[in-house]
Coordinates of C-alpha atoms (C1' of nucleotides) in Angstrom, one line a residue:
Chain A
X1 CA 67.6 121.8 -15.0
X2 CA 70.7 120.3 -16.4
X3 CA 72.1 117.7 -14.2
X4 CA 75.8 116.9 -14.6
X5 CA 76.6 113.4 -15.8
X6 CA 78.1 111.2 -13.2
X7 CA 81.4 111.0 -15.1
X8 CA 83.6 114.0 -15.9
X9 CA 85.4 112.3 -18.7
X10 CA 85.8 113.8 -22.2
X11 CA 84.0 110.7 -23.5
X12 CA 81.0 111.4 -21.4
X13 CA 80.9 115.0 -22.6
X14 CA 81.1 113.7 -26.2
X15 CA 78.2 111.4 -25.5
X16 CA 76.2 114.2 -24.0
X17 CA 76.7 116.4 -27.1
X18 CA 75.9 113.5 -29.3
X19 CA 72.7 112.9 -27.3
X20 CA 71.6 116.5 -27.8
X21 CA 72.3 116.2 -31.5
X22 CA 70.4 113.0 -31.7
X23 CA 67.5 114.5 -29.7
X24 CA 67.5 117.4 -32.0
X25 CA 68.0 119.9 -29.2
X26 CA 70.8 121.1 -31.5
X27 CA 70.2 121.0 -35.3
X28 CA 72.5 121.5 -38.3
X29 CA 73.8 125.1 -38.4
X30 CA 72.9 125.8 -34.7
X31 CA 75.6 127.4 -32.5
X32 CA 76.1 125.6 -29.2
X33 CA 77.3 127.1 -25.9
X34 CA 81.0 128.0 -25.7
X35 CA 83.4 125.7 -24.0
X36 CA 83.5 127.7 -20.7
X37 CA 79.8 127.6 -20.3
X38 CA 79.5 123.9 -21.3
X39 CA 82.2 123.1 -18.8
X40 CA 80.4 125.0 -16.0
X41 CA 77.1 123.3 -17.0
X42 CA 78.6 119.8 -17.1
X43 CA 80.8 120.4 -14.1
X44 CA 84.2 119.7 -15.7
X45 CA 87.2 121.7 -16.8
X46 CA 87.2 123.6 -20.1
X47 CA 90.1 121.4 -21.3
X48 CA 87.8 118.4 -21.0
X49 CA 85.1 120.0 -23.0
X50 CA 87.7 121.1 -25.6
X51 CA 88.9 117.5 -26.0
X52 CA 85.4 116.3 -26.5
X53 CA 84.4 119.0 -29.0
X54 CA 87.6 118.6 -30.9
X55 CA 87.0 114.9 -31.2
X56 CA 83.5 115.6 -32.7
X57 CA 85.0 118.2 -34.9
X58 CA 87.5 115.7 -36.2
X59 CA 84.6 113.4 -37.0
X60 CA 83.0 116.1 -39.0
X61 CA 80.0 116.5 -36.7
X62 CA 80.9 120.0 -35.5
X63 CA 82.4 123.0 -37.1
X64 CA 84.6 125.2 -34.9
X65 CA 86.1 128.6 -35.4
X66 CA 87.9 130.9 -33.0
X67 CA 85.7 133.6 -31.8
X68 CA 83.0 132.3 -34.0
X69 CA 82.2 129.5 -31.7
X70 CA 81.1 125.9 -32.3
X71 CA 78.1 124.8 -34.4
X72 CA 76.5 121.7 -35.6
X73 CA 78.0 120.8 -39.0
X74 CA 75.7 121.8 -41.9
X75 CA 77.3 119.3 -44.2
X76 CA 77.7 116.3 -41.9
X77 CA 80.5 113.9 -41.7
X78 CA 81.5 113.5 -45.3
X79 CA 84.1 111.1 -44.2
X80 CA 84.5 107.4 -44.6
X81 CA 87.6 105.6 -43.7
X82 CA 88.4 102.6 -45.8
X83 CA 90.7 100.1 -44.3
X84 CA 93.5 98.9 -46.5
X85 CA 94.6 95.6 -45.1
X86 CA 97.3 93.2 -46.1
X87 CA 95.6 90.9 -48.6
X88 CA 96.8 87.8 -46.9
X89 CA 95.4 88.8 -43.6
X90 CA 92.1 89.8 -45.1
X91 CA 91.8 86.4 -46.7
X92 CA 92.8 84.5 -43.7
X93 CA 90.4 86.5 -41.5
X94 CA 87.7 85.1 -43.6
X95 CA 88.9 81.6 -42.7
X96 CA 90.0 80.9 -46.3
X97 CA 93.4 79.5 -47.3
X98 CA 95.7 82.1 -48.7
X99 CA 97.6 81.6 -52.0
X100 CA 99.9 83.8 -54.0
X101 CA 101.3 83.6 -57.5
X102 CA 103.8 85.9 -59.1
X103 CA 102.9 86.6 -62.7
X104 CA 105.5 89.0 -63.8
X105 CA 108.4 91.1 -62.5
X106 CA 110.5 93.4 -64.5
X107 CA 112.2 96.8 -64.7
X108 CA 110.4 99.3 -66.9
X109 CA 109.2 102.8 -67.1
X110 CA 105.8 103.6 -65.8
X111 CA 103.0 104.0 -68.4
X112 CA 102.5 107.6 -69.6
X113 CA 99.2 107.9 -67.7
X114 CA 100.8 107.2 -64.3
X115 CA 104.4 108.4 -64.8
X116 CA 103.8 112.0 -63.7
X117 CA 102.6 110.8 -60.3
X118 CA 106.0 109.6 -59.4
X119 CA 107.7 113.0 -60.0
X120 CA 111.4 113.0 -61.0
X121 CA 112.0 109.4 -59.8
X122 CA 109.4 108.3 -62.3
X123 CA 111.6 109.2 -65.2
X124 CA 113.8 106.2 -64.7
X125 CA 112.9 102.5 -64.7
X126 CA 110.6 101.3 -61.9
X127 CA 110.2 97.8 -60.6
X128 CA 107.0 96.5 -62.0
X129 CA 105.4 93.5 -60.2
X130 CA 102.2 91.7 -61.2
X131 CA 100.8 89.0 -59.0
X132 CA 97.5 87.3 -58.1
X133 CA 96.2 86.6 -54.6
X134 CA 94.1 83.5 -54.1
X135 CA 91.5 82.6 -51.5
X136 CA 91.0 78.8 -51.2
X137 CA 92.6 78.5 -54.6
X138 CA 90.3 80.9 -56.3
X139 CA 91.4 84.3 -57.6
X140 CA 90.8 87.0 -55.2
X141 CA 92.7 90.1 -56.3
X142 CA 95.1 91.1 -59.0
X143 CA 98.0 93.2 -57.8
X144 CA 99.6 95.5 -60.3
X145 CA 102.4 97.4 -58.6
X146 CA 105.2 99.8 -59.4
X147 CA 108.0 100.3 -56.9
X148 CA 110.3 103.2 -56.9
X149 CA 113.9 101.8 -56.6
X150 CA 115.3 105.2 -55.7
X151 CA 113.2 105.1 -52.5
X152 CA 113.3 101.3 -51.9
X153 CA 116.7 100.0 -53.2
X154 CA 116.4 96.8 -51.2
X155 CA 113.3 95.8 -53.3
X156 CA 115.6 95.0 -56.2
X157 CA 117.0 92.1 -54.3
X158 CA 113.6 90.6 -53.7
X159 CA 112.1 88.0 -56.2
X160 CA 108.6 88.4 -54.8
X161 CA 108.0 84.8 -55.8
X162 CA 106.9 83.6 -52.4
X163 CA 106.3 86.8 -50.5
X164 CA 103.9 89.4 -51.9
X165 CA 105.3 92.8 -52.5
X166 CA 102.4 94.1 -50.6
X167 CA 103.6 92.4 -47.4
X168 CA 107.3 92.9 -48.0
X169 CA 107.0 96.6 -48.3
X170 CA 104.8 96.9 -45.2
X171 CA 107.3 95.0 -43.1
X172 CA 110.3 96.9 -44.3
X173 CA 109.4 100.4 -44.9
X174 CA 107.4 102.9 -42.9
X175 CA 105.2 105.4 -44.8
X176 CA 104.1 108.9 -44.0
X177 CA 101.4 109.5 -46.6
X178 CA 98.9 107.6 -48.6
X179 CA 96.3 108.4 -51.2
X180 CA 93.6 106.2 -52.7
X181 CA 91.3 106.1 -55.7
X182 CA 88.4 103.8 -56.5
X183 CA 87.0 103.1 -59.9
X184 CA 85.3 100.4 -61.9
X185 CA 86.6 98.7 -65.1
X186 CA 85.3 96.1 -67.5
X187 CA 87.4 93.0 -67.4
X188 CA 89.9 92.8 -70.2
X189 CA 92.1 89.9 -71.3
X190 CA 94.5 90.5 -68.4
X191 CA 91.7 90.2 -65.8
X192 CA 90.0 87.3 -67.4
X193 CA 93.3 85.4 -67.4
X194 CA 94.4 86.3 -63.9
X195 CA 91.1 86.6 -62.1
X196 CA 89.0 84.2 -64.0
X197 CA 86.5 86.9 -64.7
X198 CA 84.2 86.8 -67.7
X199 CA 85.1 89.3 -70.4
X200 CA 83.5 92.7 -69.8
X201 CA 82.6 91.9 -66.2
X202 CA 82.6 94.9 -63.9
X203 CA 85.4 94.9 -61.4
X204 CA 86.4 97.4 -58.7
X205 CA 89.9 98.7 -58.6
X206 CA 91.6 100.3 -55.6
X207 CA 94.6 102.4 -56.7
X208 CA 96.8 103.5 -53.9
X209 CA 100.0 105.5 -53.8
X210 CA 102.3 105.8 -50.8
X211 CA 105.1 108.1 -49.8
X212 CA 108.0 108.2 -47.3
X213 CA 108.4 111.8 -46.5
X214 CA 108.1 113.4 -50.0
X215 CA 109.7 110.4 -51.8
X216 CA 107.2 108.1 -53.6
X217 CA 107.4 104.5 -52.5
X218 CA 105.0 102.6 -54.6
X219 CA 101.8 102.8 -56.6
X220 CA 99.6 99.8 -56.7
X221 CA 96.3 98.8 -58.4
X222 CA 94.4 96.1 -56.7
X223 CA 91.7 94.7 -59.0
X224 CA 89.3 92.5 -57.1
X225 CA 87.4 89.5 -58.3
X226 CA 83.7 89.8 -59.3
X227 CA 81.3 91.0 -56.7
X228 CA 83.9 92.3 -54.2
X229 CA 82.7 95.1 -51.9
X230 CA 85.0 97.5 -50.2
X231 CA 83.6 98.5 -46.8
X232 CA 84.4 101.3 -44.4
Chain B
X1 CA 123.5 115.8 -28.9
X2 CA 119.9 116.3 -29.6
X3 CA 119.0 119.9 -30.1
X4 CA 115.5 120.8 -29.2
X5 CA 113.4 122.2 -32.0
X6 CA 112.8 126.0 -31.7
X7 CA 109.1 125.4 -31.3
X8 CA 107.6 123.5 -28.4
X9 CA 104.3 122.9 -30.1
X10 CA 102.8 119.4 -30.4
X11 CA 102.9 119.9 -34.2
X12 CA 106.6 120.3 -34.1
X13 CA 106.9 117.2 -32.0
X14 CA 104.8 115.4 -34.6
X15 CA 107.0 116.6 -37.4
X16 CA 110.1 115.5 -35.5
X17 CA 108.7 112.0 -35.1
X18 CA 107.7 111.9 -38.7
X19 CA 111.2 113.1 -39.6
X20 CA 112.7 110.2 -37.7
X21 CA 110.4 107.7 -39.3
X22 CA 111.1 109.1 -42.8
X23 CA 114.8 109.1 -42.0
X24 CA 114.4 105.4 -40.9
X25 CA 115.9 106.1 -37.5
X26 CA 112.8 104.3 -36.4
X27 CA 111.5 101.4 -38.5
X28 CA 108.2 99.4 -38.5
X29 CA 108.0 97.5 -35.3
X30 CA 110.5 99.5 -33.4
X31 CA 109.7 100.8 -30.0
X32 CA 110.4 104.5 -29.5
X33 CA 111.3 106.3 -26.3
X34 CA 108.5 106.8 -23.8
X35 CA 106.7 110.1 -23.5
X36 CA 108.6 111.4 -20.5
X37 CA 112.0 110.7 -22.1
X38 CA 110.9 112.3 -25.4
X39 CA 109.5 115.3 -23.6
X40 CA 112.8 115.7 -21.8
X41 CA 114.8 115.3 -25.0
X42 CA 112.7 117.8 -26.9
X43 CA 112.3 120.2 -24.1
X44 CA 108.6 120.2 -23.7
X45 CA 105.9 118.9 -21.4
X46 CA 104.8 115.3 -21.5
X47 CA 101.3 116.4 -22.4
X48 CA 102.6 117.9 -25.5
X49 CA 104.4 114.8 -26.6
X50 CA 101.2 112.8 -25.7
X51 CA 99.2 115.0 -28.0
X52 CA 101.6 114.5 -30.9
X53 CA 101.9 110.8 -30.5
X54 CA 98.2 110.4 -30.1
X55 CA 97.7 112.3 -33.3
X56 CA 100.1 110.0 -35.1
X57 CA 98.4 107.0 -33.6
X58 CA 95.1 108.2 -34.8
X59 CA 96.6 108.4 -38.3
X60 CA 97.7 104.8 -38.0
X61 CA 101.4 105.5 -38.0
X62 CA 102.1 104.5 -34.4
X63 CA 100.7 101.8 -32.1
X64 CA 100.4 102.6 -28.5
X65 CA 99.8 100.4 -25.5
X66 CA 99.8 101.2 -21.8
X67 CA 102.9 99.9 -20.2
X68 CA 103.9 98.4 -23.5
X69 CA 105.0 101.7 -24.9
X70 CA 104.8 103.2 -28.4
X71 CA 106.1 101.6 -31.6
X72 CA 106.1 102.3 -35.3
X73 CA 103.1 100.6 -36.8
X74 CA 103.9 97.4 -38.5
X75 CA 100.8 97.4 -40.6
X76 CA 100.2 101.0 -41.5
X77 CA 96.5 101.2 -41.3
X78 CA 96.2 103.0 -44.5
X79 CA 93.1 104.9 -43.6
X80 CA 91.6 106.5 -46.6
X81 CA 89.0 109.1 -45.9
X82 CA 86.6 109.4 -48.7
X83 CA 84.7 112.7 -48.9
X84 CA 81.0 112.4 -49.3
X85 CA 79.9 115.7 -50.7
X86 CA 76.6 117.1 -51.7
X87 CA 76.5 116.2 -55.4
X88 CA 75.4 119.6 -56.4
X89 CA 78.4 121.2 -54.7
X90 CA 80.7 118.6 -56.2
X91 CA 79.5 119.4 -59.7
X92 CA 79.5 123.2 -59.2
X93 CA 83.1 123.0 -57.9
X94 CA 84.1 121.6 -61.2
X95 CA 82.7 124.7 -62.8
X96 CA 79.8 122.7 -64.4
X97 CA 76.2 123.6 -64.4
X98 CA 74.2 121.5 -62.0
X99 CA 71.0 119.8 -63.1
X100 CA 68.6 117.5 -61.3
X101 CA 65.7 115.3 -62.4
X102 CA 63.4 113.2 -60.2
X103 CA 62.6 109.9 -61.8
X104 CA 60.4 108.2 -59.2
X105 CA 59.1 108.7 -55.8
X106 CA 56.9 106.2 -54.0
X107 CA 56.3 104.4 -50.7
X108 CA 57.3 100.8 -50.7
X109 CA 59.1 98.1 -48.8
X110 CA 62.9 97.9 -49.2
X111 CA 64.0 95.0 -51.3
X112 CA 64.8 91.8 -49.5
X113 CA 68.6 92.2 -49.9
X114 CA 68.6 95.6 -48.1
X115 CA 65.6 95.3 -45.7
X116 CA 67.5 93.8 -42.8
X117 CA 69.8 96.7 -42.7
X118 CA 67.0 99.0 -41.5
X119 CA 66.1 96.8 -38.5
X120 CA 62.5 97.0 -37.3
X121 CA 61.7 100.2 -39.1
X122 CA 62.5 98.4 -42.3
X123 CA 59.5 96.2 -42.0
X124 CA 57.1 99.0 -43.0
X125 CA 57.0 101.0 -46.2
X126 CA 59.9 103.3 -46.8
X127 CA 60.1 106.4 -49.0
X128 CA 61.9 105.3 -52.2
X129 CA 63.3 108.1 -54.3
X130 CA 65.1 107.8 -57.6
X131 CA 66.7 110.8 -59.3
X132 CA 69.5 111.7 -61.6
X133 CA 72.1 114.4 -61.2
X134 CA 73.4 116.2 -64.2
X135 CA 76.6 118.1 -65.0
X136 CA 76.2 120.5 -67.9
X137 CA 73.2 118.5 -68.9
X138 CA 75.0 115.2 -69.0
X139 CA 74.1 112.4 -66.5
X140 CA 76.6 112.5 -63.6
X141 CA 75.1 110.1 -61.0
X142 CA 72.0 108.1 -60.4
X143 CA 70.7 108.4 -56.8
X144 CA 68.6 105.5 -55.6
X145 CA 67.5 106.2 -52.0
X146 CA 65.3 104.8 -49.3
X147 CA 64.3 107.1 -46.5
X148 CA 63.0 105.8 -43.2
X149 CA 59.8 107.8 -42.4
X150 CA 59.9 106.7 -38.8
X151 CA 63.1 108.7 -38.4
X152 CA 62.3 111.5 -40.8
X153 CA 58.5 112.1 -40.9
X154 CA 58.9 115.5 -42.5
X155 CA 60.4 113.8 -45.6
X156 CA 56.9 112.6 -46.5
X157 CA 55.8 116.2 -47.2
X158 CA 58.7 116.8 -49.7
X159 CA 58.1 116.1 -53.4
X160 CA 61.9 116.1 -54.1
X161 CA 61.0 117.4 -57.5
X162 CA 63.3 120.4 -57.4
X163 CA 65.5 119.8 -54.4
X164 CA 67.5 116.6 -54.2
X165 CA 66.8 114.3 -51.2
X166 CA 70.5 114.3 -50.8
X167 CA 70.5 118.0 -50.0
X168 CA 67.2 118.2 -48.2
X169 CA 68.3 115.6 -45.7
X170 CA 71.6 117.2 -45.0
X171 CA 70.0 120.5 -44.3
X172 CA 67.3 119.2 -42.0
X173 CA 68.7 116.4 -40.1
X174 CA 71.9 115.8 -38.2
X175 CA 73.5 112.4 -38.2
X176 CA 75.7 110.6 -35.8
X177 CA 76.9 107.6 -37.8
X178 CA 77.6 106.7 -41.4
X179 CA 78.9 103.6 -43.2
X180 CA 79.9 103.2 -46.8
X181 CA 80.5 100.5 -49.3
X182 CA 82.0 100.6 -52.8
X183 CA 81.5 98.1 -55.5
X184 CA 81.2 97.8 -59.3
X185 CA 78.3 96.8 -61.5
X186 CA 77.6 96.2 -65.1
X187 CA 75.1 98.8 -66.4
X188 CA 71.6 97.3 -66.7
X189 CA 68.6 98.9 -68.3
X190 CA 68.1 101.2 -65.5
X191 CA 71.6 102.7 -65.8
X192 CA 71.6 102.9 -69.5
X193 CA 68.3 104.8 -69.4
X194 CA 69.2 107.1 -66.6
X195 CA 72.9 107.6 -67.1
X196 CA 73.2 107.1 -70.8
X197 CA 75.6 104.3 -70.2
X198 CA 76.2 101.6 -72.7
X199 CA 74.8 98.2 -71.7
X200 CA 77.2 96.2 -69.6
X201 CA 79.5 99.2 -69.0
X202 CA 81.4 99.1 -65.6
X203 CA 80.1 101.6 -63.2
X204 CA 81.1 102.4 -59.6
X205 CA 78.5 102.5 -56.9
X206 CA 78.8 104.2 -53.5
X207 CA 76.3 102.8 -51.1
X208 CA 75.9 104.7 -47.9
X209 CA 73.8 104.4 -44.8
X210 CA 73.3 106.9 -42.1
X211 CA 71.9 106.9 -38.6
X212 CA 70.7 109.4 -36.1
X213 CA 71.6 107.8 -32.8
X214 CA 70.5 104.2 -33.4
X215 CA 67.7 105.1 -35.7
X216 CA 68.3 104.6 -39.4
X217 CA 67.9 107.7 -41.5
X218 CA 68.5 106.7 -45.1
X219 CA 70.3 104.3 -47.4
X220 CA 71.4 105.6 -50.7
X221 CA 73.2 104.1 -53.7
X222 CA 74.9 106.6 -55.9
X223 CA 75.8 105.1 -59.2
X224 CA 78.3 107.3 -61.1
X225 CA 78.6 107.7 -64.9
X226 CA 81.3 105.9 -66.8
X227 CA 84.9 106.6 -65.9
X228 CA 84.1 108.2 -62.5
X229 CA 86.8 108.0 -59.9
X230 CA 86.3 108.4 -56.2
X231 CA 89.3 110.0 -54.5
X232 CA 90.4 110.3 -50.9
Chain C
dT1 C1' 80.3 157.6 -43.8
dC2 C1' 84.0 154.8 -44.7
dG3 C1' 88.2 152.7 -43.3
dA4 C1' 91.6 151.7 -40.1
dA5 C1' 93.0 150.9 -35.5
dT6 C1' 91.5 148.7 -31.3
dA7 C1' 89.0 145.9 -28.1
dA8 C1' 86.5 141.8 -27.1
dT9 C1' 85.8 136.9 -27.4
dA10 C1' 86.0 131.9 -28.3
dT11 C1' 88.9 128.5 -29.5
dG12 C1' 93.8 126.6 -29.5
dT13 C1' 97.7 125.3 -27.1
dA14 C1' 101.4 124.7 -23.4
dC15 C1' 102.5 123.3 -18.8
dA16 C1' 102.8 121.1 -14.2
dT17 C1' 100.6 118.1 -11.4
dA18 C1' 97.9 114.4 -10.0
dC19 C1' 95.8 110.3 -10.4
dA20 C1' 93.6 106.3 -13.3
dT21 C1' 94.2 102.2 -15.8
dA22 C1' 96.1 98.6 -18.5
dT23 C1' 99.7 95.5 -18.9
dT24 C1' 103.9 93.5 -18.1
dA25 C1' 107.4 91.9 -14.7
dA26 C1' 108.7 90.3 -10.4
dG27 C1' 108.0 87.9 -6.4
dT28 C1' 105.8 84.5 -3.3
dC29 C1' 103.9 80.5 -1.6
dA30 C1' 102.1 75.8 -2.0
Chain D
dT1 C1' 107.3 74.2 -11.1
dG2 C1' 103.1 76.7 -11.5
dA3 C1' 99.3 79.5 -10.0
dC4 C1' 98.5 83.7 -7.8
dT5 C1' 99.6 88.1 -5.8
dT6 C1' 102.0 92.3 -5.9
dA7 C1' 104.9 95.8 -7.7
dA8 C1' 106.5 98.6 -11.5
dT9 C1' 105.7 101.2 -15.6
dA10 C1' 103.9 103.6 -19.8
dT11 C1' 100.1 105.6 -21.5
dG12 C1' 95.4 107.9 -20.6
dT13 C1' 93.0 111.5 -18.6
dA14 C1' 91.4 115.5 -15.6
dT15 C1' 92.4 120.1 -13.8
dG16 C1' 93.8 125.1 -13.3
dT17 C1' 96.4 128.5 -15.1
dA18 C1' 98.4 131.2 -18.5
dC19 C1' 99.0 132.9 -22.8
dA20 C1' 98.5 132.6 -28.2
dT21 C1' 95.7 133.3 -32.2
dA22 C1' 92.0 134.0 -35.2
dT23 C1' 88.0 136.5 -36.0
dT24 C1' 84.3 139.4 -35.0
dA25 C1' 82.6 143.8 -33.0
dT26 C1' 83.5 148.4 -31.8
dT27 C1' 85.5 152.8 -31.7
dC28 C1' 87.4 156.7 -33.6
dG29 C1' 89.4 159.8 -36.9
dA30 C1' 89.6 161.9 -41.4

DNA sequence: TCGAATAATATGTACATACATATTAAGTCA
DNA sequence: TGACTTAATATGTATGTACATATTATTCGA
């Protein structure tokens, strides 16, 4: 006998489905009842079941196909959302004192390896800003950023001496798309100087590019000091 | 005059809002009209607008509060979803020949640094599996995994000599929660031996833990060969 | 028997309505 | 003035109905 849960909310339906997955009533690859049947069983409207199953599908736990029905994902989740905070806020949330130092600011073309990513606007000079973020006076992250003046003309008026480009951009411009990459590098002269890293030390880099509509805004490489861990 | 878009779909509403953000009609921090007004303006039902705005809110582009209304996010969440594929499929998708070699398999306690993550089940012996994944015969990633027998008793019957633990787990067990970490290490003896890396070379590590309900399933560290980039 | 047309089916979406809930604003009384 | 109560408001959700769409299953003709 299946007794309906007290609540008819889509969240309770979601929990019930999760419970059955956790209880291994339903296993990877298994088809589950259709929305109408589930709604009848749980005593709620189909739209409510739809909302719950769609939520689980978005989370990668279910796979749904029209006419094919819904089944437990065979290749689960496969998703990890990494937060990309403003560095200042990240540091202050740790209770540390935030510091910022501009190292360089100039107009120049993007390096060959990155230029194609900017498309046509990348053929001209970009605003190249290098700065270091400090936590309690100690190097925390090295920011190496290219800004596309075509998309962000106001940026040319900014010195970025006191306010990180990071933060200025966020406050002035919306964005509609972002893409990230993560990789590891051995510290070179630049990192040893700016981050106080030992030569050759392994550092993690977060490279991120953002767009406003189809126009590229900025590409930034954040290189973190030794031992930094990015968490989901 | 605001002309309604031909389509009344929530996607078209989403696109219209994105268009206004891209066009900078609405800028970070700005409040936008409430759902009822937008629905009237665009000629659709409030539920449709709600669906569209909720979608954008999930993507971190909008911030919504009851009674407070909806505004353009000031700190675009910058969610980056990292895919966590089955290594074999990832390699084969690149058109390379997949290979796999089990290096070690034994029952032992988790190291002190990781043990607390498993909670009570971590106090006993865990199944510790080390293996290397190959692409066209060259080392691709080193898999260092602890499996919780309490949650996955069937794993004890598996030799993991031919089938990666990675894949076996995915095929046999659902999961309800996952958490990831990314960091960089300098290659030590273990990595030089298993991955053919030079000593001290910077390598990126993806550490992932999964749960079934509240029970820990497994914790795995995937260390990738030199130059690997994780993409969103 | 094979292929194309057609029916059947499960999910996807739109809408109107109603009510729930969080949060802010307004009002009231000491 | 200030604490507290009450109203107003925008989003959040549940429901029934209707139809759209993708995909599978079936039927039928050559």
